[in-house]
Each structure stands twice: as C-alpha cells, then as structure tokens.
Short mmCIF file of C-alpha atoms and ligand atoms in Angstrom, two decimals:
data_model
loop_
_atom_site.label_atom_id
_atom_site.label_comp_id
_atom_site.label_asym_id
_atom_site.label_seq_id
_atom_site.Cartn_x
_atom_site.Cartn_y
_atom_site.Cartn_z
CA MET A 21 90.37 107.68 134.39
CA GLY A 22 91.28 109.39 131.20
CA SER A 23 88.53 112.04 130.03
CA LEU A 24 85.11 111.33 128.56
CA ALA A 25 85.96 112.27 124.59
CA MET A 26 89.19 110.11 125.06
CA ILE A 27 86.51 107.13 126.02
CA ASP A 28 83.79 107.45 123.30
CA GLU A 29 86.83 108.06 120.87
CA TYR A 30 88.69 104.39 121.22
CA ALA A 31 84.92 102.97 122.57
CA THR A 32 83.72 103.85 118.64
CA ILE A 33 86.95 102.48 117.86
CA LEU A 34 86.21 99.14 119.05
CA ASP A 35 82.59 99.34 118.49
CA ASP A 36 83.42 99.44 114.92
CA ALA A 37 85.64 97.43 114.16
CA ALA A 38 84.09 94.87 116.02
CA ARG A 39 80.75 95.82 113.94
CA ASN A 40 82.78 95.15 110.69
CA ALA A 41 85.13 92.33 111.52
CA HIS A 42 88.56 95.11 110.63
CA GLU A 43 91.62 94.44 112.88
CA LEU A 44 92.94 96.77 114.82
CA THR A 45 97.04 97.99 115.72
CA GLN A 46 97.31 97.47 119.27
CA PHE A 47 97.64 101.51 121.06
CA ASP A 48 98.08 100.90 124.52
CA PRO A 49 101.45 97.62 123.76
CA ASN A 50 103.12 98.86 127.19
CA ALA A 51 100.00 98.58 129.06
CA THR A 52 99.72 102.00 130.58
CA MET A 53 96.37 102.83 131.32
CA PRO A 54 94.36 101.91 133.91
CA LEU A 55 92.29 99.05 134.22
CA GLU A 56 89.25 101.72 134.91
CA THR A 57 89.85 103.64 131.86
CA ALA A 58 89.88 99.77 130.08
CA TYR A 59 86.81 98.93 131.41
CA ALA A 60 84.90 102.35 131.38
CA ILE A 61 85.52 102.01 126.96
CA GLN A 62 84.44 98.35 127.10
CA ALA A 63 80.83 100.09 129.19
CA ALA A 64 80.98 102.71 126.75
CA SER A 65 80.83 100.46 123.61
CA ILE A 66 78.37 98.04 124.80
CA ARG A 67 76.25 100.79 125.54
CA ARG A 68 76.32 101.52 121.19
CA ARG A 69 75.55 97.87 121.03
CA VAL A 70 72.30 98.87 123.20
CA GLN A 71 71.60 101.76 121.27
CA ARG A 72 71.31 100.29 118.64
CA GLY A 73 68.83 97.54 120.11
CA GLU A 74 70.62 94.58 121.53
CA ALA A 75 69.69 93.34 125.24
CA ARG A 76 72.13 93.05 127.92
CA VAL A 77 72.28 89.08 128.89
CA GLY A 78 75.11 88.42 131.05
CA VAL A 79 78.58 88.24 131.57
CA LYS A 80 81.35 86.78 130.36
CA MET A 81 84.48 86.01 132.73
CA GLY A 82 88.45 85.49 131.39
CA PHE A 83 91.18 84.28 132.14
CA THR A 84 89.86 81.87 135.05
CA SER A 85 91.72 78.74 133.87
CA ARG A 86 95.83 78.17 134.02
CA ALA A 87 95.77 77.00 130.47
CA LYS A 88 93.89 80.51 129.61
CA MET A 89 96.02 81.96 131.28
CA LEU A 90 99.81 80.61 129.83
CA GLN A 91 98.28 80.35 125.92
CA MET A 92 97.65 84.32 126.20
CA GLY A 93 100.34 85.45 128.90
CA LEU A 94 98.28 87.63 130.86
CA SER A 95 97.25 86.73 134.73
CA ASP A 96 93.84 88.95 136.00
CA VAL A 97 90.61 87.83 135.81
CA ILE A 98 88.56 89.80 133.32
CA TRP A 99 85.52 89.96 132.45
CA GLY A 100 83.45 91.33 129.89
CA ARG A 101 79.73 92.09 129.09
CA LEU A 102 76.92 89.14 126.57
CA THR A 103 73.94 91.31 124.29
CA ALA A 104 72.06 89.17 122.52
CA GLY A 105 73.34 89.69 119.11
CA MET A 106 76.53 87.47 120.36
CA GLN A 107 74.23 85.03 120.52
CA ILE A 108 73.96 81.66 118.65
CA GLU A 109 71.77 79.40 118.69
CA GLU A 110 72.84 75.76 119.14
CA GLY A 111 73.63 73.42 116.56
CA THR A 112 73.12 76.59 113.65
CA ALA A 113 75.71 77.58 111.30
CA VAL A 114 77.56 80.70 111.69
CA ASP A 115 78.96 83.02 108.88
CA ILE A 116 82.92 83.78 109.42
CA SER A 117 83.04 86.70 107.42
CA ARG A 118 81.29 88.13 110.98
CA PHE A 119 84.96 87.86 112.18
CA ILE A 120 88.66 88.57 112.05
CA HIS A 121 90.26 85.58 112.81
CA PRO A 122 88.39 83.69 115.16
CA ARG A 123 88.89 80.96 118.24
CA VAL A 124 86.34 78.72 120.27
CA GLU A 125 87.07 77.77 123.68
CA PRO A 126 84.62 74.66 125.90
CA GLU A 127 83.03 76.78 128.76
CA LEU A 128 80.07 76.10 131.66
CA ALA A 129 77.39 78.72 131.11
CA PHE A 130 74.88 79.57 134.22
CA ILE A 131 71.92 80.84 134.08
CA LEU A 132 70.59 82.74 136.51
CA ARG A 133 67.38 82.60 138.94
CA ARG A 134 67.75 85.76 140.71
CA PRO A 135 70.27 88.34 140.88
CA LEU A 136 73.11 87.80 142.45
CA ALA A 137 75.04 91.07 143.77
CA GLY A 138 78.33 91.93 145.99
CA THR A 139 80.15 89.66 148.03
CA VAL A 140 78.45 86.23 148.09
CA THR A 141 79.55 82.87 149.38
CA GLY A 142 79.30 79.67 146.70
CA PRO A 143 76.68 78.34 148.08
CA GLU A 144 74.68 81.72 148.05
CA ALA A 145 76.25 82.08 144.23
CA LEU A 146 74.88 77.98 143.83
CA ALA A 147 70.96 79.58 145.51
CA ALA A 148 70.83 81.72 142.76
CA VAL A 149 71.38 79.59 139.87
CA GLU A 150 68.78 78.20 137.63
CA ALA A 151 70.88 75.88 134.98
CA ILE A 152 74.23 75.16 134.10
CA ALA A 153 74.55 74.37 130.56
CA PRO A 154 77.67 73.29 128.44
CA ALA A 155 78.70 75.86 126.20
CA LEU A 156 81.34 77.30 123.97
CA GLU A 157 82.76 80.75 123.49
CA ILE A 158 83.75 82.46 120.14
CA ILE A 159 86.52 84.87 121.08
CA ASP A 160 88.01 87.41 118.17
CA SER A 161 90.40 89.26 119.15
CA ARG A 162 89.74 92.93 117.40
CA TYR A 163 93.53 93.35 117.19
CA GLN A 164 96.51 92.22 114.82
CA ASN A 165 97.41 88.72 115.23
CA PHE A 166 95.12 88.59 118.16
CA LYS A 167 97.91 90.35 120.82
CA PHE A 168 97.47 92.78 123.40
CA THR A 169 97.68 93.98 127.20
CA LEU A 170 94.98 93.56 129.76
CA PRO A 171 94.16 97.26 129.42
CA GLU A 172 93.51 96.68 125.57
CA VAL A 173 92.14 92.96 126.32
CA ILE A 174 89.56 94.70 129.08
CA ALA A 175 88.52 97.28 126.08
CA ASP A 176 88.01 94.75 124.13
CA ASN A 177 85.63 93.33 126.06
CA ALA A 178 87.29 90.27 126.84
CA SER A 179 87.98 89.73 123.14
CA SER A 180 84.50 88.28 123.25
CA SER A 181 82.46 87.58 119.91
CA GLY A 182 79.94 84.70 120.25
CA PHE A 183 78.60 82.14 122.11
CA VAL A 184 76.83 79.15 122.26
CA ILE A 185 74.38 77.19 124.82
CA GLY A 186 74.05 73.90 124.71
CA THR A 187 71.41 72.07 126.98
CA TRP A 188 70.06 73.84 130.71
CA HIS A 189 70.47 71.54 133.47
CA ASP A 190 69.63 71.71 136.86
CA PRO A 191 72.32 73.03 138.58
CA HIS A 192 72.07 70.61 141.86
CA THR A 193 74.46 68.09 140.68
CA ASP A 194 78.25 67.93 141.16
CA PHE A 195 79.97 69.56 138.29
CA ASP A 196 83.47 70.90 139.47
CA ASN A 197 84.85 67.93 137.93
CA LEU A 198 83.41 66.96 135.26
CA GLY A 199 85.52 66.05 132.19
CA LEU A 200 85.06 67.96 128.86
CA THR A 201 86.02 67.70 125.17
CA LEU A 202 86.75 70.13 122.42
CA ASN A 203 86.27 68.46 119.10
CA ILE A 204 86.57 69.86 115.62
CA ASP A 205 84.53 67.73 112.69
CA GLY A 206 84.90 64.66 115.75
CA ARG A 207 88.53 65.12 115.72
CA THR A 208 89.27 65.81 119.88
CA LEU A 209 91.72 68.81 120.25
CA GLN A 210 91.50 69.75 123.75
CA VAL A 211 90.62 68.06 127.32
CA GLY A 212 90.25 68.88 130.21
CA SER A 213 86.95 69.25 132.83
CA THR A 214 85.12 71.91 134.96
CA ALA A 215 87.95 72.07 137.87
CA ALA A 216 90.21 74.11 135.69
CA LEU A 217 87.64 77.00 135.97
CA LEU A 218 89.88 78.68 139.37
CA GLY A 219 89.46 75.20 141.10
CA HIS A 220 85.57 75.32 140.50
CA PRO A 221 83.32 77.18 138.61
CA LEU A 222 81.44 78.67 141.08
CA ARG A 223 84.34 80.54 142.05
CA SER A 224 84.23 82.58 138.77
CA LEU A 225 80.24 83.07 139.21
CA VAL A 226 81.09 84.10 142.92
CA ALA A 227 83.69 86.40 140.85
CA ALA A 228 81.08 88.02 138.15
CA ALA A 229 78.83 88.60 140.84
CA ARG A 230 81.77 91.31 142.65
CA LEU A 231 82.89 92.59 139.86
CA ALA A 232 79.79 93.61 138.23
CA ALA A 233 78.25 95.39 141.07
CA LEU A 234 81.31 96.93 141.50
CA ALA A 235 80.56 97.93 138.16
CA ASN A 236 77.12 98.80 139.10
CA GLU A 237 75.53 96.57 136.94
CA PRO A 238 74.60 93.82 139.22
CA LEU A 239 73.73 90.29 138.08
CA GLN A 240 70.08 89.93 136.66
CA ALA A 241 67.93 87.29 137.27
CA GLY A 242 67.73 85.62 133.84
CA TRP A 243 71.50 86.74 132.56
CA ILE A 244 73.69 83.99 131.70
CA VAL A 245 77.34 83.54 133.01
CA MET A 246 80.57 82.17 131.04
CA ALA A 247 82.31 81.33 133.68
CA GLY A 248 85.88 81.62 131.04
CA GLY A 249 87.89 79.03 128.76
CA ALA A 250 88.57 75.61 130.30
CA THR A 251 91.40 74.65 127.84
CA PRO A 252 93.38 76.89 125.11
CA ALA A 253 91.65 78.01 122.97
CA GLU A 254 91.47 76.54 119.02
CA TRP A 255 90.75 78.67 115.45
CA ILE A 256 88.49 78.29 113.36
CA LYS A 257 87.68 77.67 109.35
CA PRO A 258 84.73 77.49 107.04
CA GLY A 259 83.26 74.37 106.73
CA GLN A 260 83.85 73.19 110.08
CA TYR A 261 81.67 71.48 112.60
CA VAL A 262 82.59 72.91 116.70
CA SER A 263 81.25 71.42 119.62
CA VAL A 264 82.16 70.79 123.19
CA GLU A 265 80.86 67.33 125.15
CA MET A 266 80.87 67.31 128.94
CA GLN A 267 80.47 64.61 130.64
CA ARG A 268 77.13 64.14 132.17
CA LEU A 269 75.83 67.45 130.82
CA GLY A 270 76.22 66.78 127.30
CA ARG A 271 76.95 68.70 123.84
CA ALA A 272 76.76 71.79 122.38
CA GLY A 273 77.53 72.92 119.13
CA PHE A 274 77.65 74.46 115.24
CA HIS A 275 78.86 74.56 111.87
CA VAL A 276 81.29 77.56 110.69
CA ARG A 277 80.27 78.68 107.20
CA SER A 278 82.33 80.40 104.85
CA GLY A 279 80.91 84.25 104.47
CA THR A 280 80.58 86.08 101.01
CA SER A 281 81.80 89.90 100.75
CA THR A 282 78.31 90.45 100.19
CA ALA A 283 76.84 89.09 104.13
CA LYS A 284 79.38 90.82 105.25
CA SER A 285 78.62 94.37 103.88
CA LEU A 286 75.50 94.25 104.56
CA ARG A 287 76.20 93.31 108.30
CA THR A 288 74.64 96.56 110.25
C1 OOG B 15 90.84 86.61 126.18
C2 OOG B 15 89.24 86.69 126.97
C3 OOG B 15 89.62 84.94 127.37
C4 OOG B 15 88.69 83.27 128.24
O1 OOG B 15 87.65 82.35 128.80
O2 OOG B 15 89.59 82.83 129.50
C5 OOG B 15 88.38 84.39 127.48
C6 OOG B 15 91.80 86.59 124.72
O3 OOG B 15 91.59 85.21 125.13
O4 OOG B 15 91.52 86.92 123.56
O5 OOG B 15 87.37 84.96 127.15
MG1 MG B 16 86.26 82.48 126.95
#
C-alpha cells in the first residue's frame, strides 16, 4: 500500500483533472501499483467531492460484459463511486465542456430499498432492490487517448463521469435477457442484451455488494448501482441526442450541448 501522502497526491491530481476536464498522462503504464493502493486513491478523490458537498448516491460496476472487456483490453471486474454531481436528469442537455473525451454506454440501474452487504445470493440481492431502470453511463477517462492500465482506471473512479436513469420499474419481472439498443440521433449504433452483464445483471449487484462491503462502504438503502456497460461505448459530440432503448423498460436519453469556454472556466 502506498503512503498516505502519495495516495493524497494522486487523488488530488485525479480529482482536479475530473473537475477541470484536463487530461493526464498515464502514471503506471506497467501496472505495478497494487490494486489496493489504486482503490485507496479512488476513495480519497471521492472524499474530496463529498467534502465539497456532493452526496454519495451509489456505486458503478465496470467490465461486467465481455464487450467492454474486449473494447478496453482489461478483464477484471472493477467498481467506482457515484456522487450526486454525476447524475444528469433524463431528457436534459449536458454541456460537453464538462468532459475531456466522453463516451456513452447502455446500462441497467438498480435502486435499493434496503442495505445490502457482503456475500449475498442472487435472490437476496433481488429482495433488496426497489426498482430497475434503463440507464446510460457517460465515461470520460482522465488519461490521454482514453488509454490506461487496471490500477490507473481504478484510481480514476473507473472513468465514471455521468449517468442518466430512465423510468423506474418493478424488479419482479424477468430482466435477465432484455434486448437493448444504444442510439445516437435515431441511428442504432449498438445492439445488446442485459444478459451480457455477467450472464445476469443481478450478478453485477451481488459483486457490488461484496466489493463495497470489503471497502467498508456497504450499499445503502436508496443507493443506485449501475450494472456496467452491456455493449462497447460510443463517442459523443455536441448536438447529438443519445438514448438507450430497453425491451419492456423503455428509454433513457440526453442531449449533448456544445460548451463555451466561459462555462468551462466557471465550473467549480
Ligand atoms: C472503464 C469503465 C468501465 C463499464 O461499464 O464497463 C465501465 C472504461 O471503459 O473507461 O464503466
Ligand atoms: Mg460503465
């Protein structure tokens, strides 16, 4: 495990990069940093957001589908922390200048009715779910060219940058194999299924419960869990309307607005 000063230094650099939409060069291209240290950096960078007043609202899972593992060349399931400042209201416009080089991916979101911690079964996880919804994640790696190693992406909060949630639905329906599409300006760019998420999206929630508890931050009632991208991610650009369409659960979308340099410099 790295020293506290080192963890704090990297956390500050990553937090500043995310806040100011500045890209960084890779700091561990040979992946020598222990994952425990990388997660400590992530935790410290999110603490800075929370200290600025952003509430913790849940967790996100990464590399839970083969499509995402292949696209990014990494094969370990990772997780990151969600804060209120990352949520984008469904149907609204997001300013592109918040990001460095954003991509979007279709996901399934859970919201919990009660806490969920440690080693749980699929049925136990389901019993803690209040509702499920189609969702989009905006990922924006803070590293140049969206290129990183496993410790680097973990330290960078698993590239998490924004998320959009559609209408919540009763979870007591089969959602293990729902067809879905990722669309930009009415054009379908990716086709997939919720089955891409570890064979069943509940497995992603089971993994989230275990990993969050291991970090002493057990999943709370009211928290959102993003189950991971079901297809490869796509780049987004100003002027676009981006949406996920999911069988039976409907749609979630957002507009991308071109930013001004003023908006960027005013951002805190
Ligand atoms: C890392 C984050 C992966 C997912 O859903 O698999 C992720 C990245 O691709 O930049 O969010
Ligand atoms: Mg994702």
